Coordinates of C-alpha atoms in Angstrom, one line a residue:
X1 CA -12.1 4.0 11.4
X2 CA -11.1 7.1 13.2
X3 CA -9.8 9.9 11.7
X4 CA -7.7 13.2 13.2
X5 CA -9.9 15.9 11.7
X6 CA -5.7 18.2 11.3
X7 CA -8.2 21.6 12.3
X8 CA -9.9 21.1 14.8
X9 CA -7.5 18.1 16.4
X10 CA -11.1 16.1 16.8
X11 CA -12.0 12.6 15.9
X12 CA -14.1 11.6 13.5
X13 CA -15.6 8.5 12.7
X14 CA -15.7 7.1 9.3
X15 CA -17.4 3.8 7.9
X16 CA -14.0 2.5 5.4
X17 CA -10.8 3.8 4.9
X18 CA -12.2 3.6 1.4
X19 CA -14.9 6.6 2.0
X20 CA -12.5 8.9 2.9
X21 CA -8.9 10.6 2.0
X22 CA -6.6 10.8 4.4
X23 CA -2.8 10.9 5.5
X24 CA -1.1 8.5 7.7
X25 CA 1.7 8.4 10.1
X26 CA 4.7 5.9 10.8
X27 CA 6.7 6.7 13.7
X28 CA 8.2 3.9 16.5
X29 CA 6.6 5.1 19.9
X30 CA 8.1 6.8 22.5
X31 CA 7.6 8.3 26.1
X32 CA 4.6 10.2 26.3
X33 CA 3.0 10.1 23.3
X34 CA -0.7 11.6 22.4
X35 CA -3.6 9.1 23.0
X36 CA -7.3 8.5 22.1
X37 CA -7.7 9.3 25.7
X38 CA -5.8 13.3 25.7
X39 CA -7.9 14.0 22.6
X40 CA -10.8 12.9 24.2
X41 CA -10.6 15.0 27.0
X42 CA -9.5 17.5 24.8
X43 CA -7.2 19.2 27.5
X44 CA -4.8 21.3 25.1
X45 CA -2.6 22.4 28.2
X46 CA -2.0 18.9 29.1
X47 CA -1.9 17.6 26.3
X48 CA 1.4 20.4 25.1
X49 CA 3.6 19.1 28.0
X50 CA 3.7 15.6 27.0
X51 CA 7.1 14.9 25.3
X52 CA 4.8 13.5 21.7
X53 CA 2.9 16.8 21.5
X54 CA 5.6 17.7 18.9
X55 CA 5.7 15.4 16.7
X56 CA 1.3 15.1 16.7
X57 CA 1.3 18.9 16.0
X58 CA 3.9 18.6 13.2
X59 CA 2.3 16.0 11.5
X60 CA -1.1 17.9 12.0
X61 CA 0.8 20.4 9.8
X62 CA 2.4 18.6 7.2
X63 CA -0.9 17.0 6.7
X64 CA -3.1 20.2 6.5
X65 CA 0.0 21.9 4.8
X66 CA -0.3 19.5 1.9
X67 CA -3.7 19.9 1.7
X68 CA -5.0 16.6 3.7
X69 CA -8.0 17.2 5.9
X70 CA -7.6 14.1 8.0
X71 CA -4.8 12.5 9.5
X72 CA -4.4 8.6 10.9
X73 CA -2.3 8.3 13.8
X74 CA -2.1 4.8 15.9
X75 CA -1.6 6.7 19.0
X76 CA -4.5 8.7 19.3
X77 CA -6.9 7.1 16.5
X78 CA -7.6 3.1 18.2
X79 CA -9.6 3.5 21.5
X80 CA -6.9 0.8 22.8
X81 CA -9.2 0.0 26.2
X82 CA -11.7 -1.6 23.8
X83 CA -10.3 -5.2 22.8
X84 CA -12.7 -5.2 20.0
X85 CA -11.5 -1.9 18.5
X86 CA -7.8 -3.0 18.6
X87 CA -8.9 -6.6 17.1
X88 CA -10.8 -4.4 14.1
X89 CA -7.8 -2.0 13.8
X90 CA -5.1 -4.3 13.8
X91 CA -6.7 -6.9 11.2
X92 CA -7.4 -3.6 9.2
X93 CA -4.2 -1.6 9.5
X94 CA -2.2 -3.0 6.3
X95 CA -5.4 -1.6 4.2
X96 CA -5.1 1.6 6.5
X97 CA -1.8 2.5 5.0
X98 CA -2.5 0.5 1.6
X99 CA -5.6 3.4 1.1
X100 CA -4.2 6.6 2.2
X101 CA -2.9 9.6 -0.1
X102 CA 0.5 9.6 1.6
X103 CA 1.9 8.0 4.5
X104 CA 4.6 10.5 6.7
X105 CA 7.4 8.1 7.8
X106 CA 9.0 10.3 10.9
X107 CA 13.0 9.2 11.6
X108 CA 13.3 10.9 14.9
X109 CA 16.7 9.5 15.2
X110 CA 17.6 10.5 11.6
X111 CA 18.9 14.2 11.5
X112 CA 19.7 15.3 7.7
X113 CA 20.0 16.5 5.1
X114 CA 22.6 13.7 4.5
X115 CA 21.5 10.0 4.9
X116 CA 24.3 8.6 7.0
X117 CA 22.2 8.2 9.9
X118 CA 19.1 6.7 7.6
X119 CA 20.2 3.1 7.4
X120 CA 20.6 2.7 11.5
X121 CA 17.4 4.4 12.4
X122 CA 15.3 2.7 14.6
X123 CA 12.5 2.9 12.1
X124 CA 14.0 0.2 10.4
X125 CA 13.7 -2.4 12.8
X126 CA 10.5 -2.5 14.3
X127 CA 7.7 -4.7 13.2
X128 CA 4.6 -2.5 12.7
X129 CA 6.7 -0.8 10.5
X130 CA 7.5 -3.5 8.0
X131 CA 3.4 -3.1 6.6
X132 CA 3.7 0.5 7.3
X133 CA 6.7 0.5 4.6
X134 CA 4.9 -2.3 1.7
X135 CA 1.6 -1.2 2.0
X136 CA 1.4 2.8 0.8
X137 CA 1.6 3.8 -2.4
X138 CA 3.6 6.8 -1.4
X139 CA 5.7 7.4 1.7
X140 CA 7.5 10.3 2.4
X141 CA 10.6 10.2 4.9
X142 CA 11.3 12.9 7.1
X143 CA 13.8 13.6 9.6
X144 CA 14.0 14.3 13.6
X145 CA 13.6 18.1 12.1
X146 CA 10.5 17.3 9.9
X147 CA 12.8 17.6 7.1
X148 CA 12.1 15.9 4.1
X149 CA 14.5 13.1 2.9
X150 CA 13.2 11.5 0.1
X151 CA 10.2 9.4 -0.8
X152 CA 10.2 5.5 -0.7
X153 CA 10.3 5.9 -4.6
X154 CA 13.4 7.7 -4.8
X155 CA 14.9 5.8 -1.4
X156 CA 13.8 2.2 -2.7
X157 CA 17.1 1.3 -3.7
X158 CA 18.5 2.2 -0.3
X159 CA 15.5 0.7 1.6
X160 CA 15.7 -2.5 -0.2
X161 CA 19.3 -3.0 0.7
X162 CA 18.4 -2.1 4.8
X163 CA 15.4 -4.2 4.7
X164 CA 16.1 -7.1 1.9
X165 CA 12.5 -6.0 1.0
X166 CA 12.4 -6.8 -3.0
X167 CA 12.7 -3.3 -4.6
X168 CA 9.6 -4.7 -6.9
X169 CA 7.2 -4.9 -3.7
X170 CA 8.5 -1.1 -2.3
X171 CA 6.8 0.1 -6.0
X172 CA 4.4 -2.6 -6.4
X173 CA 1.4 0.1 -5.7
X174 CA 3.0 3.1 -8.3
X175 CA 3.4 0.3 -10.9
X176 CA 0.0 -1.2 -10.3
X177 CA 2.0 -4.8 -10.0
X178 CA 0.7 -7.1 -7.2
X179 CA 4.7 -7.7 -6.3
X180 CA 3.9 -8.8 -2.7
X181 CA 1.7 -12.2 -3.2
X182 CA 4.5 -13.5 -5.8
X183 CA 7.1 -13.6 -3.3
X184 CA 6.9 -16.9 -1.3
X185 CA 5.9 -17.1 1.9
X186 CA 9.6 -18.0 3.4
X187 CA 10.8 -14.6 1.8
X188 CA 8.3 -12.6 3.4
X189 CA 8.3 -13.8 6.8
X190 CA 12.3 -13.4 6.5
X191 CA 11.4 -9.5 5.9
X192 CA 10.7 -9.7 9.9
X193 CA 13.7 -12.1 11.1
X194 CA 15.3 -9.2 12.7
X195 CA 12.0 -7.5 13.7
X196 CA 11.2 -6.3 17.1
X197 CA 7.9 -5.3 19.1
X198 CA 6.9 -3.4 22.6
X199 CA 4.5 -6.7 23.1
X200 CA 6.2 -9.8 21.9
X201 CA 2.7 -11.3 20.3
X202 CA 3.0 -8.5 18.0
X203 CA 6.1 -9.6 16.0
X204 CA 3.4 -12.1 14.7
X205 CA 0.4 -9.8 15.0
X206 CA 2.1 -7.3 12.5
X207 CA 2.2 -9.8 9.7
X208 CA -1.3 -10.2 9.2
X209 CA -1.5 -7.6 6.4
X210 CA 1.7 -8.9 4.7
X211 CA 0.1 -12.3 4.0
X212 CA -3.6 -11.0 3.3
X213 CA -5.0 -13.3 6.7
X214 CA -7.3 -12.2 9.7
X215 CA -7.2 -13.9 13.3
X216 CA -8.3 -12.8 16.9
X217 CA -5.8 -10.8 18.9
X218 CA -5.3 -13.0 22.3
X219 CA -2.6 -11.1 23.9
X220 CA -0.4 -13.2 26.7
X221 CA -0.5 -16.1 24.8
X222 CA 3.2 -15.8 23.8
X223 CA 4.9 -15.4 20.6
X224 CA 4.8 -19.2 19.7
X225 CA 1.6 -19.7 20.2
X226 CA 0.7 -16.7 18.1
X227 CA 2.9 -17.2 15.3
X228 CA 1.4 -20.6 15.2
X229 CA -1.5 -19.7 14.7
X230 CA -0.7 -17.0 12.3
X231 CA 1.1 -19.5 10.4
X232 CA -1.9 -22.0 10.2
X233 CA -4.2 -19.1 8.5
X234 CA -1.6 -18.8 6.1
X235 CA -1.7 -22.5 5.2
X236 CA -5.6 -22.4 4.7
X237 CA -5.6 -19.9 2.6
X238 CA -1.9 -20.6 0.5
X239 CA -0.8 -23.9 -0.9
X240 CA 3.0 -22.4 -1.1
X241 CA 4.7 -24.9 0.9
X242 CA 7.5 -22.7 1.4
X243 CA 6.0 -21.8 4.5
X244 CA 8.2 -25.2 6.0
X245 CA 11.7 -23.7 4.5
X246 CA 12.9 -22.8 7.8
X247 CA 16.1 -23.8 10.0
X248 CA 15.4 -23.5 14.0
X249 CA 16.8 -20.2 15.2
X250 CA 15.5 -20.4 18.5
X251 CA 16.5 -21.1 22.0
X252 CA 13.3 -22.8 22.4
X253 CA 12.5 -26.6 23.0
X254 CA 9.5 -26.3 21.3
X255 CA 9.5 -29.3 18.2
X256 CA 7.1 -29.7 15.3
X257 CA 6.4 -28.6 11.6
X258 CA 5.6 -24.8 12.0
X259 CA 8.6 -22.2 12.9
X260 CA 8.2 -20.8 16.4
X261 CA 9.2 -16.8 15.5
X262 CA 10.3 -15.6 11.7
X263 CA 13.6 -15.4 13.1
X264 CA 13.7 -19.1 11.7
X265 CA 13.3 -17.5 8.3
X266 CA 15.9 -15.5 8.4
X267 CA 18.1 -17.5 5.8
X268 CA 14.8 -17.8 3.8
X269 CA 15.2 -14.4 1.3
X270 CA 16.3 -16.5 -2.1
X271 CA 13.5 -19.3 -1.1
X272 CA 10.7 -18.8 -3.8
X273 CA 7.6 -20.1 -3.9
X274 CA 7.3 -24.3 -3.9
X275 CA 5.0 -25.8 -6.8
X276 CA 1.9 -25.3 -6.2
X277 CA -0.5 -28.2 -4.8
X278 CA -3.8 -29.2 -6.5
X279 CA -4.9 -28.0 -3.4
X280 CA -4.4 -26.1 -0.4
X281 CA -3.2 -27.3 2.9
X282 CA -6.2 -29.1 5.2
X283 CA -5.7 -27.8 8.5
X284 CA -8.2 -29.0 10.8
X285 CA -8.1 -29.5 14.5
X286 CA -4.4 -28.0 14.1
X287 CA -3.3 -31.2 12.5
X288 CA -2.1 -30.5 8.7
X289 CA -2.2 -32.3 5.8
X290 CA -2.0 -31.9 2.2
X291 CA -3.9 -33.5 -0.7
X292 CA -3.2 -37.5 -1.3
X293 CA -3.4 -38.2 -5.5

């Protein structure tokens, strides 16, 4: 993985996320942000007029001000032109965030110190940021100020009640509890019913870390076809069969056992796991079955 050396604003390469220590940012993109490519070139000038200098340079401080050598930032840290390097980042991300020291959540639409704002910002419905919010032991909010609001520890009642993300799985990594794989599979994917991403393959992409799977990135095959396939790693992996407790949502025409988008989840949060099989589900060929006594 890359990492933004918060000095020298230079990359540096690193084997695992588990050889080094490091902060992380969460943000939802906007215009102009910095890139692999500006840091590259390493054209400071440039690089200053772009409207997401700001908020690169103040989380370059935070991070150096709290003592963090190395900062992760998806903007700049994924060379994006390499499919390879996206594949690897985006099967990697949720342990990413799962290994860093602390992960800056950044609210620009929240302006404190009160949290009236908190509940509507953007942040809170975007799908990268669902993994960004489960998988860190700490988070710390701040607002459009770089303000600090709270950390997910003291905010999880508050985030639990905007995200219906179990208050058990926001602490899961302080406690040392492994909260996450005891919900069922229906409750996490409704965690992204009302989810959004720039690229619509993402909404399915983005869940990879939540259910502990890997796949190949194919983007412009469409969010069905993605969340299919997302869907049929789970089921090779998971004999929860809570994975079929959805109601079609969709607008789609599309028939069959598997949900077309977690949308179809959405009335899944109470659902908990099914029994467990002897054995998993057999998926081969894309046809599934389940074990015959």
């Amino acid at each position: 993985m890359r990492l933004l050396n918060v000095q020298t604003r230079r990359l540096e390469w690193f084997n695992s996320s588990s050889d080094v220590t490091y902060a992380i940012l969460s943000h939802v993109w906007d215009r102009e942000e910095i890139l692999y490519e500006d840091i590259i070139r390493d054209d400071s000038a440039s690089m200053q007029k772009k409207h997401g200098f700001a908020k690169f340079a103040n989380a370059c401080k935070l991070a150096a001000r709290q003592g963090h050598q190395y900062l992760w930032n998806d903007t700049c840290c994924i060379d994006k032109s390499s499919s390879a390097e996206l594949s690897e980042a985006i099967n990697s991300m949720f342990r990413y965030y799962e290994d860093s020291l602390v992960c800056f959540a950044y609210l620009e639409d929240v302006l404190g110190p009160s949290l009236d704002s908190f509940p509507k910002s953007k942040w809170f419905t975007r799908s990268w940021t669902l993994q960004e919010t489960v998988a860190p032991t700490r988070v710390e909010f701040y607002d459009r100020d770089w303000n600090y609001l709270g950390s997910k520890e003291h905010l999880a009642p508050t985030i639990a009640s905007i995200t219906l993300i179990d208050e058990d799985v926001l602490l899961q990594s302080a406690r040392g509890t492994d909260a996450l794989n005891d919900k069922s599979i229906a409750k996490r994917m409704s965690w992204a019913a009302n989810r959004q991403a720039t690229r619509e393959e993402d909404v399915a992409y983005s869940l990879l870390g939540i259910f502990d799977v890997s796949m190949p990135l194919l983007y412009g095959e469409g969010i069905i076809k993605a969340f299919n396939r997302l869907q049929i790693e789970i089921m090779k992996d998971s004999p929860d069969m809570s994975i079929l407790a959805w109601t079609r949502e969709s607008t789609t025409n599309q028939s069959g056992v598997l949900a077309v988008h977690p949308g179809d989840f959405r009335g899944a949060a109470n659902v908990i796991p099914i029994p467990r099989l002897q054995e998993p589900f057999a998926v081969t060929n894309n046809v599934i079955g389940t074990p015959v006594a």
